[in-house]
Every structure is written in C-alpha cells, then in structure tokens.
Amino acid sequence: MKITTKALLMSLCIAGSAAVVPTPASAGIGIDINIAPPAPRVEVAPGPRPGYVWAPGYWEYRDRAHVWVPGHWMGERRGYHWVPDRWEQRGPHWHRNAGHWER
C-alpha cells in the first residue's frame, strides 16, 4: 500500500509541476451556439478605483440558456488593457470571445 501511495503522490507532483507551465493568454475555449444572446444590459460602471479595472457584465451561455454575469472590479495589470467578453455572429452561429488582457 505504501508503494501505491508513494507512486500516486509522485505522479500528482509531476502533474502539478506541469500545470504551472505558462500558456498564452489567448489560449481559451470558445463556444458556438445557434441562439443569439439577448441585448446587453445597461450597467452603470462605478467611478474609477485606483489599481483596479472595471470588467463590464456580459451574457454567458450556461445550461441551455443565456445567464447575465454582472460586471466586477479586477486588479489592473500594468501595460495591459482589458478586452471585455463579447459575442459575434459567424454564419448561423454565435461565438463567445471571452474577456482577456491585451497589450
């Protein structure tokens, strides 16, 4: 039993070290659906907050329905700007581009 536990712990450590390898910021998973998102909700962005960036709300497709995700504050990243989540039509489908940091 000790050998099995030790082997398991070693494999978890190896897998964990592989998980911290940096990946490009744009390597995300998108989805394509046949249902257009509702019109964006009007959200009043709060006033500026030093050291933070406001990420506006967006529609997320979850469990066969669009769900509103409200805007929120995020710590700023110097030299980058936040590109908000957005949906774009691609032929008969809708594709969600997840929000991300860009230089």
mmCIF file of C-alpha atoms in Angstrom:
data_model
loop_
_atom_site.group_PDB
_atom_site.id
_atom_site.type_symbol
_atom_site.label_atom_id
_atom_site.label_comp_id
_atom_site.label_asym_id
_atom_site.label_seq_id
_atom_site.Cartn_x
_atom_site.Cartn_y
_atom_site.Cartn_z
ATOM 1 C CA MET A 1 0.000 0.000 0.000
ATOM 2 C CA LYS A 2 2.867 2.387 0.769
ATOM 3 C CA ILE A 3 4.350 1.941 -2.705
ATOM 4 C CA THR A 4 0.997 2.708 -4.339
ATOM 5 C CA THR A 5 0.513 5.828 -2.206
ATOM 6 C CA LYS A 6 4.068 6.982 -2.900
ATOM 7 C CA ALA A 7 3.636 6.416 -6.639
ATOM 8 C CA LEU A 8 0.356 8.317 -6.575
ATOM 9 C CA LEU A 9 1.922 11.250 -4.726
ATOM 10 C CA MET A 10 4.847 11.343 -7.161
ATOM 11 C CA SER A 11 2.535 11.351 -10.181
ATOM 12 C CA LEU A 12 0.450 14.155 -8.637
ATOM 13 C CA CYS A 13 3.588 16.200 -8.004
ATOM 14 C CA ILE A 14 4.743 15.695 -11.586
ATOM 15 C CA ALA A 15 1.298 16.571 -12.941
ATOM 16 C CA GLY A 16 1.141 19.633 -10.686
ATOM 17 C CA SER A 17 4.505 20.917 -11.881
ATOM 18 C CA ALA A 18 3.360 20.541 -15.493
ATOM 19 C CA ALA A 19 0.254 22.595 -14.720
ATOM 20 C CA VAL A 20 2.272 25.730 -13.902
ATOM 21 C CA VAL A 21 3.836 25.988 -17.356
ATOM 22 C CA PRO A 22 2.887 29.423 -18.741
ATOM 23 C CA THR A 23 0.394 29.400 -21.591
ATOM 24 C CA PRO A 24 -0.580 32.203 -23.945
ATOM 25 C CA ALA A 25 -3.332 34.478 -22.626
ATOM 26 C CA SER A 26 -5.393 33.857 -25.745
ATOM 27 C CA ALA A 27 -5.487 30.071 -25.290
ATOM 28 C CA GLY A 28 -9.092 29.828 -24.188
ATOM 29 C CA ILE A 29 -12.050 27.709 -25.061
ATOM 30 C CA GLY A 30 -14.877 29.311 -27.001
ATOM 31 C CA ILE A 31 -18.318 28.009 -27.738
ATOM 32 C CA ASP A 32 -20.523 28.302 -30.801
ATOM 33 C CA ILE A 33 -24.285 28.169 -30.383
ATOM 34 C CA ASN A 34 -27.326 28.733 -32.588
ATOM 35 C CA ILE A 35 -29.088 31.095 -30.175
ATOM 36 C CA ALA A 36 -28.289 34.804 -30.276
ATOM 37 C CA PRO A 37 -27.558 36.415 -26.919
ATOM 38 C CA PRO A 38 -30.055 38.951 -25.559
ATOM 39 C CA ALA A 39 -29.238 42.642 -25.892
ATOM 40 C CA PRO A 40 -26.568 43.753 -23.409
ATOM 41 C CA ARG A 41 -27.940 45.060 -20.132
ATOM 42 C CA VAL A 42 -27.335 48.660 -19.253
ATOM 43 C CA GLU A 43 -24.833 48.654 -16.425
ATOM 44 C CA VAL A 44 -23.679 51.843 -14.776
ATOM 45 C CA ALA A 45 -19.957 51.433 -14.212
ATOM 46 C CA PRO A 46 -18.802 52.778 -10.860
ATOM 47 C CA GLY A 47 -16.299 55.626 -10.743
ATOM 48 C CA PRO A 48 -12.576 54.966 -11.147
ATOM 49 C CA ARG A 49 -10.845 52.924 -8.456
ATOM 50 C CA PRO A 50 -7.038 53.237 -8.258
ATOM 51 C CA GLY A 51 -5.265 49.957 -9.043
ATOM 52 C CA TYR A 52 -8.384 48.309 -10.489
ATOM 53 C CA VAL A 53 -10.133 47.934 -13.840
ATOM 54 C CA TRP A 54 -13.891 47.548 -14.304
ATOM 55 C CA ALA A 55 -14.855 44.459 -16.344
ATOM 56 C CA PRO A 56 -18.383 45.050 -17.663
ATOM 57 C CA GLY A 57 -21.084 42.402 -17.414
ATOM 58 C CA TYR A 58 -21.842 40.010 -20.247
ATOM 59 C CA TRP A 59 -24.137 37.174 -21.273
ATOM 60 C CA GLU A 60 -22.779 33.672 -20.673
ATOM 61 C CA TYR A 61 -24.388 30.573 -22.157
ATOM 62 C CA ARG A 62 -24.948 28.024 -19.388
ATOM 63 C CA ASP A 63 -27.286 25.015 -19.166
ATOM 64 C CA ARG A 64 -29.011 25.842 -22.472
ATOM 65 C CA ALA A 65 -29.767 29.446 -21.512
ATOM 66 C CA HIS A 66 -28.095 32.843 -21.510
ATOM 67 C CA VAL A 67 -27.241 33.990 -17.986
ATOM 68 C CA TRP A 68 -26.172 37.530 -17.124
ATOM 69 C CA VAL A 69 -22.789 37.796 -15.392
ATOM 70 C CA PRO A 70 -22.580 41.199 -13.671
ATOM 71 C CA GLY A 71 -19.588 43.478 -14.037
ATOM 72 C CA HIS A 72 -16.837 43.414 -11.421
ATOM 73 C CA TRP A 73 -13.573 45.010 -10.394
ATOM 74 C CA MET A 74 -10.259 43.315 -11.272
ATOM 75 C CA GLY A 75 -6.747 44.213 -10.213
ATOM 76 C CA GLU A 76 -5.060 46.118 -13.022
ATOM 77 C CA ARG A 77 -2.120 44.701 -14.972
ATOM 78 C CA ARG A 78 0.356 47.396 -15.884
ATOM 79 C CA GLY A 79 0.991 47.585 -19.624
ATOM 80 C CA TYR A 80 -2.256 45.751 -20.455
ATOM 81 C CA HIS A 81 -5.874 46.731 -21.064
ATOM 82 C CA TRP A 82 -8.988 44.628 -20.522
ATOM 83 C CA VAL A 83 -10.881 43.460 -23.610
ATOM 84 C CA PRO A 84 -14.458 42.685 -22.470
ATOM 85 C CA ASP A 85 -16.370 39.485 -23.231
ATOM 86 C CA ARG A 86 -18.369 39.730 -26.443
ATOM 87 C CA TRP A 87 -20.459 37.645 -28.812
ATOM 88 C CA GLU A 88 -20.005 37.700 -32.583
ATOM 89 C CA GLN A 89 -22.072 36.092 -35.284
ATOM 90 C CA ARG A 90 -20.302 33.559 -37.502
ATOM 91 C CA GLY A 91 -22.730 32.500 -40.194
ATOM 92 C CA PRO A 92 -25.744 30.934 -38.480
ATOM 93 C CA HIS A 93 -23.845 30.514 -35.197
ATOM 94 C CA TRP A 94 -22.867 32.793 -32.323
ATOM 95 C CA HIS A 95 -19.357 32.637 -30.860
ATOM 96 C CA ARG A 96 -18.380 33.992 -27.443
ATOM 97 C CA ASN A 97 -14.997 35.643 -27.191
ATOM 98 C CA ALA A 98 -14.031 35.532 -23.533
ATOM 99 C CA GLY A 99 -12.704 38.682 -21.892
ATOM 100 C CA HIS A 100 -8.930 38.861 -21.696
ATOM 101 C CA TRP A 101 -5.931 41.086 -21.075
ATOM 102 C CA GLU A 102 -4.160 42.531 -24.116
ATOM 103 C CA ARG A 103 -1.034 44.641 -24.548
#
